[in-house]
PDB file of C-alpha atoms in Angstrom:
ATOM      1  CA  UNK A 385      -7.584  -2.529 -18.222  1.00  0.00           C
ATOM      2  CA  UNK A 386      -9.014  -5.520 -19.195  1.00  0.00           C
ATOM      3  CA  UNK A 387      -7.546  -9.404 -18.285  1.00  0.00           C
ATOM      4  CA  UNK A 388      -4.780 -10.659 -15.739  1.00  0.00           C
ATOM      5  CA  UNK A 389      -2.208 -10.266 -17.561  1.00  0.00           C
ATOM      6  CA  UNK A 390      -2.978  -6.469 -18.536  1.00  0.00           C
ATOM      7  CA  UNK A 391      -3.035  -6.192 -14.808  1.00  0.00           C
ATOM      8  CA  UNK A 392       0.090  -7.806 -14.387  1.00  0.00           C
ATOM      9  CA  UNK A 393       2.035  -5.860 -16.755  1.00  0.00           C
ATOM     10  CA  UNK A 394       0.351  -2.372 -15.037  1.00  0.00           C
ATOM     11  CA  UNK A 395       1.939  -3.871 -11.592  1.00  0.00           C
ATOM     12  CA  UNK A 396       5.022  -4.459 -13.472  1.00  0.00           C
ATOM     13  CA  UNK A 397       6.119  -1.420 -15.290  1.00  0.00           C
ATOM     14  CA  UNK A 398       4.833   0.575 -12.225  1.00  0.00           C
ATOM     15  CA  UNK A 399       6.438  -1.380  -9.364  1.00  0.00           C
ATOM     16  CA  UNK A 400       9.198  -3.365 -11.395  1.00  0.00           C
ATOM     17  CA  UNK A 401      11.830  -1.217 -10.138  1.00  0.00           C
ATOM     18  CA  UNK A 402      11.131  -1.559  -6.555  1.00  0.00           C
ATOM     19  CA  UNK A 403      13.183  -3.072  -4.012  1.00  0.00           C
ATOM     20  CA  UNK A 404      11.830  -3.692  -0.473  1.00  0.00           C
ATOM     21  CA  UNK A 405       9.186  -1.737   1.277  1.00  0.00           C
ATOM     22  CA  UNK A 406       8.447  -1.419   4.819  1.00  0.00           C
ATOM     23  CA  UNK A 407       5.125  -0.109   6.045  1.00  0.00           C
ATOM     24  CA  UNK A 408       4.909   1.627   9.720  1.00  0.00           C
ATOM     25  CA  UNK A 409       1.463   1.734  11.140  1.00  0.00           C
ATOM     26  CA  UNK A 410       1.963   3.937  14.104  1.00  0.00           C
ATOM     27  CA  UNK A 411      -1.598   4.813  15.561  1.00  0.00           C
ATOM     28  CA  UNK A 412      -5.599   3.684  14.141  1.00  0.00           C
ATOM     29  CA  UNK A 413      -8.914   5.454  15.404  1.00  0.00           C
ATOM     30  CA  UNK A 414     -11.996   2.906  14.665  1.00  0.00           C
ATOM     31  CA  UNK A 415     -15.465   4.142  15.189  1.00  0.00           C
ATOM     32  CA  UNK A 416     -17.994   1.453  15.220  1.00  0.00           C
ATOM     33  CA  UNK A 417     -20.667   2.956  13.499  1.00  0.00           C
ATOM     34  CA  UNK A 418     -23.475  -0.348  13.894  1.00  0.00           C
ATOM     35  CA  UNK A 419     -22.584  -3.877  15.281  1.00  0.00           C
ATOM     36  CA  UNK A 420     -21.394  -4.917  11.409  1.00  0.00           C
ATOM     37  CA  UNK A 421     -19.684  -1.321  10.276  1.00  0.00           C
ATOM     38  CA  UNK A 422     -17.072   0.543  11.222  1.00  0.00           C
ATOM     39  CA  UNK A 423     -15.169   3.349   9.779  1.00  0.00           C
ATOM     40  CA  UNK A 424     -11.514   4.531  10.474  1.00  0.00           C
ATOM     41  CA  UNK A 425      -7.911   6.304   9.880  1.00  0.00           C
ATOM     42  CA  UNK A 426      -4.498   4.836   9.938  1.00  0.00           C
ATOM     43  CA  UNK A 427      -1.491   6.864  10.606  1.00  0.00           C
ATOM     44  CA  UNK A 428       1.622   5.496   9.082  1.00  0.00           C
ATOM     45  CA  UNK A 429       4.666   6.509   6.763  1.00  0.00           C
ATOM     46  CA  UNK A 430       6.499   4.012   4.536  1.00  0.00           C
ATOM     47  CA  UNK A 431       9.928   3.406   3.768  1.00  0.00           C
ATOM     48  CA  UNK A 432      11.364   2.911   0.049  1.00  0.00           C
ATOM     49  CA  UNK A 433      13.872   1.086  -2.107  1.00  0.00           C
ATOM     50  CA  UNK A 434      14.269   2.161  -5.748  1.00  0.00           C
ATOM     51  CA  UNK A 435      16.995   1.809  -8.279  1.00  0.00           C
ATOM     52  CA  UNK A 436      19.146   0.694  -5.791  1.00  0.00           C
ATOM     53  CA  UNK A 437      18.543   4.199  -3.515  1.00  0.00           C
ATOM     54  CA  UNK A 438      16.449   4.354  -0.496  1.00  0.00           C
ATOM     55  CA  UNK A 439      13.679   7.143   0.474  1.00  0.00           C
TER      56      UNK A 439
END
């Protein structure tokens, strides 16, 4: 891809036909590797809207 606007049109034939989202974070780990790093995993699960049916 190469511009904004190529970019923008990815975004929007991949996402257009999405309705609201909701993201869940439900636990972290961090590990603090030096005083300016760390490193981690997110647990979550996400809820979809598309074409009007919900997963």
């Amino acid at each position: 891809m190469h511009g904004r606007q190529a970019i923008v049109d990815f975004y929007n034939g991949r996402l257009g036909d999405m309705g609201p989202t909701y993201h869940y974070p439900h636990s972290h780990k961090i590990t603090f590797t030096d005083a300016n790093t760390a490193e981690g995993i997110v647990l979550a699960h996400a809820e979809l809207s598309q074409e009007g049916k919900t997963y």
